[in-house]
Coordinates of C-alpha atoms in Angstrom, one line a residue:
X1 CA -48.4 7.3 33.9
X2 CA -45.5 7.6 36.4
X3 CA -42.2 6.1 35.4
X4 CA -41.2 3.0 37.4
X5 CA -38.2 3.8 39.6
X6 CA -35.1 1.9 38.5
X7 CA -36.6 0.7 35.2
X8 CA -34.4 1.0 32.0
X9 CA -35.8 3.5 29.5
X10 CA -37.3 1.9 26.5
X11 CA -35.2 3.9 24.0
X12 CA -32.0 2.4 25.5
X13 CA -33.4 -1.1 25.1
X14 CA -34.3 -0.4 21.5
X15 CA -30.8 1.0 20.8
X16 CA -29.1 -2.1 22.2
X17 CA -31.4 -4.5 20.3
X18 CA -30.9 -2.5 17.1
X19 CA -27.1 -2.9 17.4
X20 CA -27.4 -6.6 18.1
X21 CA -29.6 -6.9 15.0
X22 CA -26.9 -5.3 12.9
X23 CA -24.3 -7.7 14.4
X24 CA -26.3 -10.6 13.0
X25 CA -27.4 -9.2 9.7
X26 CA -24.2 -7.5 8.4
X27 CA -20.8 -9.0 7.7
X28 CA -18.9 -5.9 8.5
X29 CA -19.4 -3.7 11.6
X30 CA -17.3 -1.0 13.2
X31 CA -16.8 2.1 15.3
X32 CA -16.3 5.6 13.9
X33 CA -15.7 9.0 15.6
X34 CA -17.6 12.1 14.6
X35 CA -15.8 14.7 16.8
X36 CA -16.2 18.2 15.3
X37 CA -18.9 17.1 12.8
X38 CA -21.8 19.6 12.7
X39 CA -25.4 18.6 12.8
X40 CA -25.9 19.8 9.2
X41 CA -22.9 17.8 8.0
X42 CA -24.1 14.7 9.8
X43 CA -27.5 15.0 8.1
X44 CA -25.7 15.2 4.7
X45 CA -23.6 12.1 5.7
X46 CA -26.7 10.1 6.5
X47 CA -28.2 10.9 3.2
X48 CA -25.1 10.0 1.2
X49 CA -24.6 6.7 3.1
X50 CA -28.2 5.7 3.3
X51 CA -28.1 2.9 0.8
X52 CA -24.6 1.6 1.7
X53 CA -24.1 2.0 5.5
X54 CA -26.2 1.7 8.6
X55 CA -25.1 4.5 10.9
X56 CA -26.2 4.6 14.5
X57 CA -25.2 7.4 16.9
X58 CA -25.4 5.9 20.3
X59 CA -23.8 6.2 23.7
X60 CA -20.6 4.2 24.5
X61 CA -22.2 2.3 27.3
X62 CA -25.0 1.1 25.1
X63 CA -22.6 -0.2 22.4
X64 CA -20.7 -1.9 25.2
X65 CA -23.9 -3.5 26.5
X66 CA -24.9 -4.6 23.0
X67 CA -21.6 -6.4 22.2
X68 CA -21.2 -7.9 25.6
X69 CA -21.3 -11.7 25.4
X70 CA -21.4 -11.6 21.6
X71 CA -18.0 -13.4 21.1
X72 CA -15.7 -11.8 18.6
X73 CA -17.8 -8.5 18.6
X74 CA -16.7 -7.8 22.2
X75 CA -13.3 -6.6 20.6
X76 CA -15.1 -3.4 19.6
X77 CA -15.2 -2.2 23.2
X78 CA -11.4 -1.5 23.0
X79 CA -12.1 1.3 20.5
X80 CA -14.9 3.1 22.4
X81 CA -14.6 6.6 23.8
X82 CA -15.4 10.2 23.0
X83 CA -18.1 10.9 20.4
X84 CA -18.6 7.6 18.4
X85 CA -21.1 5.9 16.3
X86 CA -21.8 2.3 15.3
X87 CA -21.6 1.4 11.6
X88 CA -22.7 -1.8 9.7
X89 CA -22.5 -2.6 6.0
X90 CA -22.4 -5.3 3.4
X91 CA -19.4 -3.6 1.8
X92 CA -16.0 -5.2 2.5
X93 CA -13.8 -3.3 5.0
X94 CA -11.7 -1.6 2.3
X95 CA -14.6 -0.3 0.3
X96 CA -16.4 0.7 3.5
X97 CA -13.4 2.6 4.7
X98 CA -13.2 4.4 1.4
X99 CA -16.9 5.5 1.7
X100 CA -16.3 6.7 5.2
X101 CA -13.3 8.8 4.1
X102 CA -15.4 10.5 1.5
X103 CA -17.5 12.0 4.3
X104 CA -14.6 14.2 5.3
X105 CA -14.7 17.9 4.3
X106 CA -12.1 20.6 4.5
X107 CA -12.6 22.7 7.7
X108 CA -11.0 25.7 9.3
X109 CA -9.1 25.4 12.6
X110 CA -11.1 26.5 15.6
X111 CA -9.8 28.6 18.5
X112 CA -8.0 26.5 21.2
X113 CA -8.1 23.4 18.9
X114 CA -5.0 21.3 18.8
X115 CA -3.4 21.5 15.3
X116 CA -3.2 18.0 13.7
X117 CA -0.4 19.2 11.4
X118 CA 1.9 22.2 10.6
X119 CA -0.1 25.0 9.0
X120 CA 2.0 26.9 6.5
X121 CA 0.8 30.1 4.7
X122 CA 2.6 30.8 1.4
X123 CA 3.7 34.3 0.5
X124 CA 1.8 36.1 -2.2
X125 CA -1.1 38.5 -2.8
X126 CA -4.5 38.2 -1.2
X127 CA -7.9 39.4 -2.5
X128 CA -8.2 42.0 0.3
X129 CA -7.9 45.8 -0.3
X130 CA -6.3 47.9 2.4
X131 CA -8.4 47.9 5.6
X132 CA -9.0 46.4 9.0
X133 CA -8.2 42.9 7.6
X134 CA -4.5 43.9 7.5
X135 CA -4.5 44.2 11.3
X136 CA -6.3 40.9 11.7
X137 CA -3.7 39.1 9.6
X138 CA -0.8 40.7 11.4
X139 CA -2.4 39.8 14.8
X140 CA -2.4 36.2 13.5
X141 CA 1.3 36.2 13.1
X142 CA 1.3 36.8 9.3
X143 CA 3.8 39.2 7.7
X144 CA 1.1 41.1 5.9
X145 CA 1.7 44.5 4.1
X146 CA 0.1 46.6 1.4
X147 CA 1.5 46.6 -2.1
X148 CA -0.1 48.1 -5.2
X149 CA -3.5 48.5 -3.5
X150 CA -3.7 45.0 -2.2
X151 CA -2.8 43.2 1.0
X152 CA 0.0 40.7 0.4
X153 CA 1.8 38.1 2.6
X154 CA 5.5 39.1 2.4
X155 CA 7.0 35.7 3.4
X156 CA 6.0 32.1 3.7
X157 CA 5.5 31.4 7.4
X158 CA 4.4 28.5 9.7
X159 CA 1.6 30.0 11.8
X160 CA 1.0 27.0 14.0
X161 CA 2.9 23.7 14.4
X162 CA 1.4 20.2 14.8
X163 CA 0.4 19.6 18.4
X164 CA 0.1 23.3 19.3
X165 CA -3.1 24.9 20.5
X166 CA -4.5 27.3 18.0
X167 CA -4.8 30.9 19.3
X168 CA -8.0 32.7 18.5
X169 CA -6.3 35.4 16.5
X170 CA -4.5 32.7 14.4
X171 CA -7.8 30.9 13.8
X172 CA -9.4 34.2 12.7
X173 CA -6.5 35.0 10.3
X174 CA -6.7 31.5 8.7
X175 CA -10.5 31.7 8.3
X176 CA -10.1 35.1 6.6
X177 CA -7.7 33.5 4.1
X178 CA -10.1 30.6 3.7
X179 CA -7.4 28.2 4.7
X180 CA -8.9 24.9 5.8
X181 CA -6.1 22.6 6.9
X182 CA -8.2 19.9 8.5
X183 CA -10.9 17.5 7.3
X184 CA -13.9 16.7 9.4
X185 CA -16.2 13.8 8.9
X186 CA -16.5 10.2 10.0
X187 CA -13.2 9.1 11.3
X188 CA -12.8 5.3 11.3
X189 CA -11.5 3.8 14.5
X190 CA -12.0 0.1 13.7
X191 CA -13.8 -2.2 11.3
X192 CA -14.5 -5.9 12.1
X193 CA -15.1 -8.8 9.6
X194 CA -15.2 -12.5 10.5
X195 CA -13.4 -11.8 13.8
X196 CA -10.6 -9.9 12.0
X197 CA -9.8 -6.4 13.3
X198 CA -9.0 -3.7 10.7
X199 CA -7.5 -0.4 11.8
X200 CA -7.2 2.7 9.6
X201 CA -3.5 1.9 8.8
X202 CA -4.6 -1.5 7.5
X203 CA -7.3 0.0 5.3
X204 CA -5.5 3.0 3.9
X205 CA -4.3 1.8 0.4
X206 CA -2.8 3.8 -2.4
X207 CA -5.0 2.5 -5.2
X208 CA -2.9 4.1 -8.0
X209 CA 0.3 2.6 -6.6
X210 CA -1.2 -0.9 -6.2
X211 CA -2.7 -0.7 -9.7
X212 CA 0.8 0.1 -11.1
X213 CA 2.3 -2.8 -9.2
X214 CA -0.4 -5.2 -10.7
X215 CA 0.4 -3.8 -14.2
X216 CA 4.1 -4.4 -13.7
X217 CA 3.6 -7.9 -12.4
X218 CA 1.3 -8.7 -15.4
X219 CA 4.0 -7.5 -17.8
X220 CA 6.7 -9.5 -16.2
X221 CA 4.6 -12.6 -16.1
X222 CA 3.8 -12.2 -19.8
X223 CA 7.5 -11.8 -20.6
X224 CA 8.5 -14.8 -18.5
X225 CA 5.8 -17.0 -20.1
X226 CA 6.8 -15.9 -23.7
X227 CA 10.5 -16.4 -23.1
X228 CA 9.9 -19.8 -21.6
X229 CA 7.4 -20.8 -24.3
X230 CA 4.7 -21.3 -21.7
X231 CA 1.4 -21.4 -23.6
X232 CA -1.6 -19.7 -22.0
X233 CA -4.6 -17.9 -23.6
X234 CA -2.8 -14.7 -23.1
X235 CA 0.5 -15.8 -24.6
X236 CA -0.6 -18.2 -27.4
X237 CA -1.0 -15.4 -30.0
X238 CA 2.3 -13.8 -29.0
X239 CA 4.2 -17.2 -29.1
X240 CA 2.8 -18.0 -32.6
X241 CA 3.8 -14.6 -33.9
X242 CA 7.3 -15.1 -32.4
X243 CA 7.6 -18.6 -33.8
X244 CA 6.7 -17.2 -37.3
X245 CA 9.3 -14.5 -37.0
X246 CA 12.0 -16.8 -35.8
X247 CA 11.2 -19.3 -38.5
X248 CA 11.4 -16.7 -41.2
X249 CA 14.7 -15.4 -39.9
X250 CA 16.1 -19.0 -39.8
X251 CA 14.8 -19.7 -43.3
X252 CA 16.3 -16.5 -44.7
X253 CA 19.7 -17.0 -43.0
X254 CA 19.9 -20.6 -43.9
X255 CA 18.8 -19.9 -47.5
X256 CA 15.9 -22.4 -47.4
X257 CA 13.8 -22.2 -50.6
X258 CA 10.3 -21.9 -49.3
X259 CA 7.5 -19.9 -51.0
X260 CA 7.0 -17.7 -47.9
X261 CA 10.6 -16.4 -48.0
X262 CA 11.5 -16.5 -51.7
X263 CA 11.1 -12.7 -52.1
X264 CA 13.2 -12.1 -48.9
X265 CA 15.9 -14.4 -50.2
X266 CA 16.0 -12.6 -53.5
X267 CA 16.2 -9.3 -51.8
X268 CA 19.0 -10.5 -49.5
X269 CA 20.9 -12.0 -52.5
X270 CA 20.6 -8.7 -54.4
X271 CA 22.0 -6.8 -51.4
X272 CA 24.8 -9.3 -51.0
X273 CA 25.6 -8.9 -54.7
X274 CA 25.9 -5.1 -54.4
X275 CA 27.9 -5.4 -51.3
X276 CA 30.4 -7.8 -53.0
X277 CA 30.5 -5.6 -56.2
X278 CA 31.4 -2.6 -54.2
X279 CA 34.7 -4.2 -53.2
X280 CA 35.6 -5.0 -56.9
X281 CA 37.7 -2.7 -59.1
X282 CA 35.7 -0.6 -61.6
X283 CA 37.2 -2.4 -64.6
X284 CA 35.7 -5.7 -63.4
X285 CA 32.1 -4.3 -63.5
X286 CA 29.8 -3.8 -66.5
X287 CA 27.8 -0.6 -67.1
X288 CA 24.5 -2.0 -65.5
X289 CA 26.2 -3.1 -62.3
X290 CA 28.2 0.2 -62.1
X291 CA 24.9 2.1 -62.5
X292 CA 23.2 0.1 -59.7
X293 CA 26.1 0.7 -57.4
X294 CA 25.9 4.4 -58.0
X295 CA 22.2 4.4 -57.1
X296 CA 22.6 2.2 -54.0
X297 CA 23.5 3.7 -50.6
X298 CA 27.2 3.3 -49.6
X299 CA 27.8 0.0 -48.0
X300 CA 28.6 -0.2 -44.3
X301 CA 32.3 -0.8 -43.4
X302 CA 32.7 -4.4 -42.4
X303 CA 35.6 -5.2 -40.1
X304 CA 37.4 -8.4 -40.9
X305 CA 37.0 -11.0 -38.2
X306 CA 39.5 -13.7 -37.9
X307 CA 37.7 -16.9 -37.5
X308 CA 39.0 -19.4 -35.1
X309 CA 39.0 -23.0 -36.4
X310 CA 38.0 -25.4 -33.8
X311 CA 38.4 -29.1 -34.3
X312 CA 35.2 -30.9 -33.2
X313 CA 34.7 -34.5 -32.5
X314 CA 32.8 -36.5 -35.1
X315 CA 30.0 -37.2 -32.7
X316 CA 29.3 -33.5 -32.1
X317 CA 29.3 -32.8 -35.9
X318 CA 26.8 -35.6 -36.5
X319 CA 24.6 -34.2 -33.7
X320 CA 24.7 -30.7 -35.2
X321 CA 23.8 -32.0 -38.6
X322 CA 20.9 -34.0 -37.1
X323 CA 19.6 -30.8 -35.4
X324 CA 19.8 -28.8 -38.7
X325 CA 17.9 -31.5 -40.6
X326 CA 15.1 -31.5 -37.9
X327 CA 14.9 -27.6 -38.1
X328 CA 14.6 -27.7 -41.9
X329 CA 11.9 -30.4 -41.7
X330 CA 10.1 -28.2 -39.1
X331 CA 10.3 -25.2 -41.4
X332 CA 8.9 -27.2 -44.3
X333 CA 5.9 -28.1 -42.2
X334 CA 5.4 -24.6 -40.9
X335 CA 5.5 -23.0 -44.4
X336 CA 3.5 -25.8 -46.0

């Protein structure tokens, strides 16, 4: 049957309708470039993304036709051009971007390709024995020579700078050395969710750095909550332990006779006794005390501190006494 002149091919209509279907069914859609991706790599990408991403390689004008009159989706037309594909997924934009980045594989530079970055070859030995390879490397601008039966690169050199066109002889030399400075795969141009445009710079996140920031924020929050006695499920156990420690310290320093601190008080009294005895003349000590002092470690030198006597008002003294009584009552309740 002869084709009707001027009729739109059915495959084009199917492609447009399929994209419009994706716009309705998936929360995240976008445009990716596949410039430089080989047919074999594209097949591998399709297999790996099959259960996560819908990938449709289609002409720019058909994508433009599909999103025309579709409200917020018309923003996608600003990112069309060159070799692009349409993607749709239920993953959020950040997870989808991460999956698309995984499709990129190291690749050698091709002749006459524009270098995306400086390509530096480090000095050192190669795996090549003397032979024609030496000439190929030298033609590529590498300071190659023969040492101890091996071809070596004598100095570190930048063979091509970012933005420069790669000469065929340079591309050959880099391929011989298996230097693959570029990564080829699906290159995200834009992702769209709920009318919000996400560009690669918005989606590229240092997960390790962000995780570290969350960990630091959590630690600071815990410290703040503990120091301000703010009770939460995370701080309750820490606050109770801190309260017990503070109560024990107060009870010991205030010599409060409670069963939980009796042993500590006895130990402190014993240490104080030895410290005091160490300052007495020998003829004032009996044999037992002298023996204990000889067995004990030397006491730390204590500097005399002149205490300043400050006259306080009677009201302030009464207030302090009241606070001490309340603290002692609280300790009694805590230790039972």
